[in-house]
């Protein structure tokens, strides 16, 4: 069921986002990128297809098993994917040219989001970039926007509470402002549902 949900349902929906992120970010072949909360590994797969040194990190063993099967090289010793908590990235300062994450903040408590973003900033080299793709705030009052709200409502519980808090309190721009991170550019896509934000690390 996990593979059906992600590799055959969610990833096709995000296919255009996956290809847009490295283009918008200006990521060049040979640069090192860490995709945080990497899920099925599709973003890392897109990076690697372009000659970008993409790596993924996720806390879910099931998702890591899926991502390794779909996007890893044959040898386990060469794995692109690491199991770890995104609030405590197991990498040294300034280890990557970029960090990225897609649809991984809106369902988490605000404090957790701040901790994740602070870690993403820490492991990026000076003059490197953070790339965030998540729901546009406010979501458009359209049929696609209604679908997203319905899906999030059906998720229920803490997930839905965090989603509502994310929208009510400013989404990604508010999180960046609290951490003193200044966006360099934004682009809205996918019927206005998702905004990709690029921020330079000083």
Coordinates of C-alpha atoms in Angstrom, one line a residue:
X1 CA 0.0 0.0 0.0
X2 CA 2.9 2.4 0.8
X3 CA 4.3 2.1 -2.7
X4 CA 0.9 2.6 -4.3
X5 CA 0.3 5.8 -2.3
X6 CA 3.6 7.4 -3.0
X7 CA 5.3 6.0 -6.1
X8 CA 2.1 5.7 -8.2
X9 CA -0.2 8.4 -6.8
X10 CA 1.7 11.2 -5.0
X11 CA 4.9 11.2 -7.1
X12 CA 3.1 11.6 -10.5
X13 CA 1.2 14.6 -9.0
X14 CA 4.6 16.1 -8.0
X15 CA 6.5 15.2 -11.2
X16 CA 6.5 18.8 -12.6
X17 CA 7.6 20.1 -9.2
X18 CA 10.5 17.6 -9.0
X19 CA 11.8 18.9 -12.3
X20 CA 11.1 22.6 -11.5
X21 CA 13.0 22.7 -8.2
X22 CA 16.5 22.2 -9.6
X23 CA 15.8 24.5 -12.5
X24 CA 14.4 27.2 -10.3
X25 CA 17.3 26.7 -7.8
X26 CA 19.9 26.9 -10.5
X27 CA 21.5 23.6 -9.2
X28 CA 24.4 22.5 -11.4
X29 CA 25.8 19.0 -12.1
X30 CA 28.3 18.0 -9.4
X31 CA 26.8 20.2 -6.7
X32 CA 25.8 18.5 -3.4
X33 CA 22.1 18.7 -2.4
X34 CA 20.4 17.2 0.7
X35 CA 16.7 16.5 0.3
X36 CA 15.2 16.5 3.8
X37 CA 12.2 14.4 4.6
X38 CA 12.9 12.8 1.2
X39 CA 9.9 10.3 1.3
X40 CA 9.9 8.1 -1.7
X41 CA 13.2 9.5 -2.9
X42 CA 11.8 10.9 -6.2
X43 CA 13.5 14.3 -5.7
X44 CA 16.9 12.7 -5.2
X45 CA 16.2 10.6 -8.3
X46 CA 15.6 13.8 -10.2
X47 CA 18.8 15.3 -9.0
X48 CA 20.9 12.2 -9.8
X49 CA 19.4 12.0 -13.3
X50 CA 20.8 15.5 -13.9
X51 CA 24.3 14.7 -12.6
X52 CA 23.6 16.5 -9.3
X53 CA 24.9 14.8 -6.2
X54 CA 21.6 14.3 -4.5
X55 CA 21.2 12.7 -1.0
X56 CA 18.0 12.0 0.9
X57 CA 17.2 11.8 4.6
X58 CA 14.0 10.5 6.2
X59 CA 12.9 9.1 9.5
X60 CA 10.6 6.4 8.1
X61 CA 12.2 3.0 7.5
X62 CA 9.4 2.1 5.1
X63 CA 10.0 5.2 3.0
X64 CA 13.7 4.6 3.1
X65 CA 13.2 1.1 1.9
X66 CA 11.1 2.3 -1.0
X67 CA 13.5 5.1 -1.9
X68 CA 16.5 2.8 -1.8
X69 CA 14.8 0.3 -4.0
X70 CA 13.7 2.9 -6.6
X71 CA 16.6 5.3 -6.7
X72 CA 19.7 3.8 -5.1
X73 CA 22.7 2.3 -6.8
X74 CA 23.1 -1.5 -6.5
X75 CA 25.6 -1.5 -3.7
X76 CA 24.2 -0.7 -0.2
X77 CA 27.5 0.8 0.8
X78 CA 26.9 3.6 -1.8
X79 CA 23.4 4.4 -0.5
X80 CA 22.2 8.0 -1.2
X81 CA 19.7 7.8 1.7
X82 CA 20.1 8.2 5.5
X83 CA 17.7 7.4 8.3
X84 CA 17.6 10.3 10.7
X85 CA 15.5 13.0 12.4
X86 CA 15.4 16.1 10.3
X87 CA 15.7 18.2 13.5
X88 CA 19.1 16.7 14.1
X89 CA 20.9 16.3 10.7
X90 CA 23.9 13.9 11.1
X91 CA 26.1 16.1 8.9
X92 CA 28.8 18.7 9.6
X93 CA 28.3 22.4 9.1
X94 CA 28.5 23.6 5.5
X95 CA 28.4 20.1 4.0
X96 CA 26.1 20.8 1.1
X97 CA 25.6 23.4 -1.7
X98 CA 21.8 23.2 -1.3
X99 CA 19.2 21.7 1.0
X100 CA 15.6 21.1 -0.2
X101 CA 12.3 19.8 1.1
X102 CA 8.9 19.3 -0.5
X103 CA 5.5 19.3 1.2
X104 CA 7.2 18.4 4.5
X105 CA 6.5 21.4 6.7
X106 CA 2.7 22.1 6.6
X107 CA 1.9 18.9 8.6
X108 CA 4.4 19.5 11.4
X109 CA 4.2 21.7 14.6
X110 CA 5.6 25.1 14.1
X111 CA 8.5 24.5 16.5
X112 CA 9.5 21.3 14.6
X113 CA 9.5 23.3 11.3
X114 CA 11.8 25.9 12.8
X115 CA 14.2 23.2 14.1
X116 CA 14.2 21.5 10.7
X117 CA 14.9 24.8 8.8
X118 CA 17.6 25.8 11.2
X119 CA 19.3 22.5 10.6
X120 CA 18.9 22.8 6.8
X121 CA 20.5 26.2 7.1
X122 CA 23.4 24.9 9.3
X123 CA 24.5 22.2 6.8
X124 CA 24.5 24.5 3.8
X125 CA 27.8 26.2 2.7
X126 CA 27.9 30.0 2.9
X127 CA 26.4 31.5 -0.2
X128 CA 24.5 28.2 -0.7
X129 CA 20.7 27.9 -0.9
X130 CA 17.7 26.4 0.8
X131 CA 14.8 25.4 -1.4
X132 CA 11.3 24.8 0.1
X133 CA 8.3 23.7 -1.8
X134 CA 5.0 23.7 0.2
X135 CA 1.5 24.8 0.1
X136 CA 0.8 28.4 -1.0
X137 CA -0.5 30.6 1.7
X138 CA -3.3 31.5 1.4
X139 CA -4.4 28.5 -0.7
X140 CA -6.4 29.6 -3.7
X141 CA -10.2 29.6 -3.4
X142 CA -10.5 27.2 -6.3
X143 CA -11.6 23.6 -7.0
X144 CA -7.9 22.4 -6.7
X145 CA -7.6 24.4 -3.4
X146 CA -10.8 22.8 -2.1
X147 CA -9.4 19.3 -3.0
X148 CA -6.2 20.0 -0.9
X149 CA -8.2 21.3 2.0
X150 CA -10.4 18.2 1.9
X151 CA -7.5 15.8 1.8
X152 CA -5.8 17.6 4.7
X153 CA -9.1 17.5 6.7
X154 CA -9.5 13.8 6.1
X155 CA -6.0 13.3 7.4
X156 CA -7.4 14.5 10.7
X157 CA -5.8 14.8 14.1
X158 CA -2.5 16.6 14.6
X159 CA -1.8 16.6 10.9
X160 CA -4.9 18.7 10.2
X161 CA -4.3 21.0 13.2
X162 CA -0.8 21.7 12.0
X163 CA -2.0 22.3 8.5
X164 CA -4.5 24.9 9.7
X165 CA -1.8 26.5 11.9
X166 CA 0.6 26.6 9.0
X167 CA -2.0 28.5 6.8
X168 CA -3.2 30.8 9.6
X169 CA 0.2 31.9 10.8
X170 CA 1.9 32.6 7.5
X171 CA 3.3 29.4 6.0
X172 CA 6.9 29.3 4.8
X173 CA 7.5 33.1 4.7
X174 CA 6.6 33.4 8.4
X175 CA 9.0 30.5 9.3
X176 CA 11.8 32.1 7.3
X177 CA 11.2 35.5 8.9
X178 CA 11.4 34.0 12.4
X179 CA 14.8 32.5 11.6
X180 CA 16.1 35.6 9.9
X181 CA 16.2 33.9 6.5
X182 CA 15.5 36.2 3.6
X183 CA 13.9 34.6 0.5
X184 CA 15.7 35.5 -2.8
X185 CA 12.8 34.4 -5.0
X186 CA 9.5 32.6 -5.1
X187 CA 7.5 30.9 -7.8
X188 CA 3.9 29.5 -7.5
X189 CA 3.0 26.5 -9.5
X190 CA 0.5 23.5 -9.7
X191 CA -2.7 25.6 -10.1
X192 CA -1.4 28.0 -7.5
X193 CA -1.3 25.3 -4.8
X194 CA 2.4 25.1 -4.2
X195 CA 5.0 27.8 -3.9
X196 CA 8.7 27.1 -4.3
X197 CA 10.9 29.5 -2.2
X198 CA 14.7 30.0 -2.7
X199 CA 16.7 31.5 0.1
X200 CA 20.5 32.2 0.2
X201 CA 22.5 31.3 3.2
X202 CA 24.8 34.0 4.3

